[in-house]
Coordinates of C-alpha atoms in Angstrom, one line a residue:
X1 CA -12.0 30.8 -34.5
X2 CA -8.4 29.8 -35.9
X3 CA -5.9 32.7 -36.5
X4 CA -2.2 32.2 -37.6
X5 CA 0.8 31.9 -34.7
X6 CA 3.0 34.5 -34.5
X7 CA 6.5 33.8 -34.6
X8 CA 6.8 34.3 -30.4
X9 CA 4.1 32.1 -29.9
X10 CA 5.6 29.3 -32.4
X11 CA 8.9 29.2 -30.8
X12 CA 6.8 29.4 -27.2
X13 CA 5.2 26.1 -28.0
X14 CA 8.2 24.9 -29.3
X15 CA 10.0 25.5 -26.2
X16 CA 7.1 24.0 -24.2
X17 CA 6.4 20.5 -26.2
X18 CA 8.2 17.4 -25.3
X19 CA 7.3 15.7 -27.6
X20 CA 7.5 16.8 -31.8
X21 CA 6.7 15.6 -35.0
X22 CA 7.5 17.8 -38.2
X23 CA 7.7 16.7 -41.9
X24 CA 10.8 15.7 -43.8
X25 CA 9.2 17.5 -47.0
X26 CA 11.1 20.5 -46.8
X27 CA 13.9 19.5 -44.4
X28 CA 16.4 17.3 -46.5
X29 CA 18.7 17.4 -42.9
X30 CA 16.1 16.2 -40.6
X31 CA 18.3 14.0 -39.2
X32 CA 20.1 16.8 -37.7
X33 CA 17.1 18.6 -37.0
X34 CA 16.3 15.5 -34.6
X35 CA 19.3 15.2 -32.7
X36 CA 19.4 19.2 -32.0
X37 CA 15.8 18.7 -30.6
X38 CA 16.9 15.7 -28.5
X39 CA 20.2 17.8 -27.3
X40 CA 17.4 21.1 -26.3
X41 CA 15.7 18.8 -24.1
X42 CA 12.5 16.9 -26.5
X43 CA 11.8 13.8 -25.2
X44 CA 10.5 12.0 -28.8
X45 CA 10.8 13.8 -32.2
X46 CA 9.1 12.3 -35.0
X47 CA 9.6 12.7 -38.8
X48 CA 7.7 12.0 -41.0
X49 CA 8.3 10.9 -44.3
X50 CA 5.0 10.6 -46.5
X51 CA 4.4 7.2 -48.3
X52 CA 8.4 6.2 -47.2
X53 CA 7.3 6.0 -43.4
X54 CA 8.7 8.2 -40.6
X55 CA 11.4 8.1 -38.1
X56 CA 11.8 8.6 -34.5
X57 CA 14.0 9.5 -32.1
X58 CA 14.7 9.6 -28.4
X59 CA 17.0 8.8 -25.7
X60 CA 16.9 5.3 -26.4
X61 CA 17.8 5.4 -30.0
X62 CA 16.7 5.6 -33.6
X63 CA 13.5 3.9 -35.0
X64 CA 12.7 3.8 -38.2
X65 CA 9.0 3.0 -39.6
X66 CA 7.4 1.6 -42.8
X67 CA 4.6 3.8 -44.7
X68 CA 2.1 0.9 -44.6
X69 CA 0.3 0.1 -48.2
X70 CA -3.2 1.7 -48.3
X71 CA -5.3 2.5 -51.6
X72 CA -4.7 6.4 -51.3
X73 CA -7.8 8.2 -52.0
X74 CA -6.6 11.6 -50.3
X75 CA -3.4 12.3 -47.4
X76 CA -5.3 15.1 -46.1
X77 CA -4.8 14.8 -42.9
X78 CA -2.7 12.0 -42.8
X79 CA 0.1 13.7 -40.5
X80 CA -2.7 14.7 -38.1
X81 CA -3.6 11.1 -38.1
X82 CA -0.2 9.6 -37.9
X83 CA 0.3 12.2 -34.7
X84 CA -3.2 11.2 -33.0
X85 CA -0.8 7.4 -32.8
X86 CA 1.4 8.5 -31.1
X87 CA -0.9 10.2 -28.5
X88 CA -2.9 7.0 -28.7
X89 CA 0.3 4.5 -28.3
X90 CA 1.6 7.0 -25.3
X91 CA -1.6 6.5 -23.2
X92 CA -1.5 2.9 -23.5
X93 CA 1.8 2.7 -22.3
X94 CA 3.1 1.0 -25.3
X95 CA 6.7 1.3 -26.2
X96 CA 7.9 3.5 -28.7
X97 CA 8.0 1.4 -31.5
X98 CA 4.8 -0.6 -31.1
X99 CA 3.8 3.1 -31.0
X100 CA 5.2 4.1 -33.9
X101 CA 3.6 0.8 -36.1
X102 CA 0.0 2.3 -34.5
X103 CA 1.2 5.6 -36.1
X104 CA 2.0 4.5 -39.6
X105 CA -1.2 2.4 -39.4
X106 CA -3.7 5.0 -38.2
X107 CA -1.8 7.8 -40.9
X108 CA -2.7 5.2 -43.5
X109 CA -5.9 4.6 -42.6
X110 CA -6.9 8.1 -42.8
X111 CA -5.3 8.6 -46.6
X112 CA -8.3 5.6 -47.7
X113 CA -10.9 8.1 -47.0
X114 CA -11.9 11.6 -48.3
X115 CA -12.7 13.0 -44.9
X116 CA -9.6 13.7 -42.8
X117 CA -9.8 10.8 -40.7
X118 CA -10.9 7.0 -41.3
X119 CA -14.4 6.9 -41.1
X120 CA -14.6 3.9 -39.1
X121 CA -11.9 4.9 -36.6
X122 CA -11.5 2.9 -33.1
X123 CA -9.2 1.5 -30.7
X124 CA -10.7 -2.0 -31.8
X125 CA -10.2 -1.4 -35.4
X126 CA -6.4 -0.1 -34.9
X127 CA -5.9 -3.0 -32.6
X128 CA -7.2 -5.5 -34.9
X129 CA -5.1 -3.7 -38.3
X130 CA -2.0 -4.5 -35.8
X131 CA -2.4 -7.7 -35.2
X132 CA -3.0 -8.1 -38.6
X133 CA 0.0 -6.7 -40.1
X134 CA 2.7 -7.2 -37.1
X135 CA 1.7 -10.9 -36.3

């Protein structure tokens, strides 16, 4: 059963995450949004940016990241998906912007599909699309 945060429990999980990723959609300053979450401690912050890519942010700098081109059949889901990279890039151990090109790829993958993932979804198939597109 799903229920709604409260506003404690929001800024609680805030507080606890080292890691964020929020949308640029209704935060025209995201920018400074990013570097007061770097300053409170976050160890990556991630915005994304819909079909003009996302950008990232950490110690070691600014990274900014393509949308890929996908036929878009639905983005339902797509932020979800974009956010399941970066988990998937972290426990490989790849650096951050390898990570981030996994991102944009697996977010685009999922807008190709009605469901709110790509169907055919596995490491083999996101390792193949980056060889594909970064090589």
């Amino acid at each position: 059963m799903f229920r709604i945060l409260n506003v404690k429990e929001y800024l609680f999980i805030m507080m606890s995450a080292d890691v964020i990723q929020f949308s640029s959609e209704n935060n025209p300053n995201y920018r400074d949004t990013m570097k007061k979450l770097l300053a409170d401690g976050k160890k990556l912050i991630i915005c994304t940016h819909g079909d003009k890519g996302s950008t990232t942010l950490s110690h070691a700098g600014w990274i900014e990241t393509p949308a890929l081109k996908y036929e878009v059949i639905d983005t339902n889901g797509a932020g979800d998906a974009h956010f399941s990279g970066i988990l998937y890039g972290s426990t490989k151990g790849y650096e951050i912007e390898k990570t981030s090109k996994i991102a944009s790829i697996i977010g685009g993958m999922a807008v190709t599909s009605k469901e709110l993932a790509f169907n055919d979804l596995c490491s083999e198939k996101v390792e193949e699309e980056y060889k594909r597109l970064f090589f």
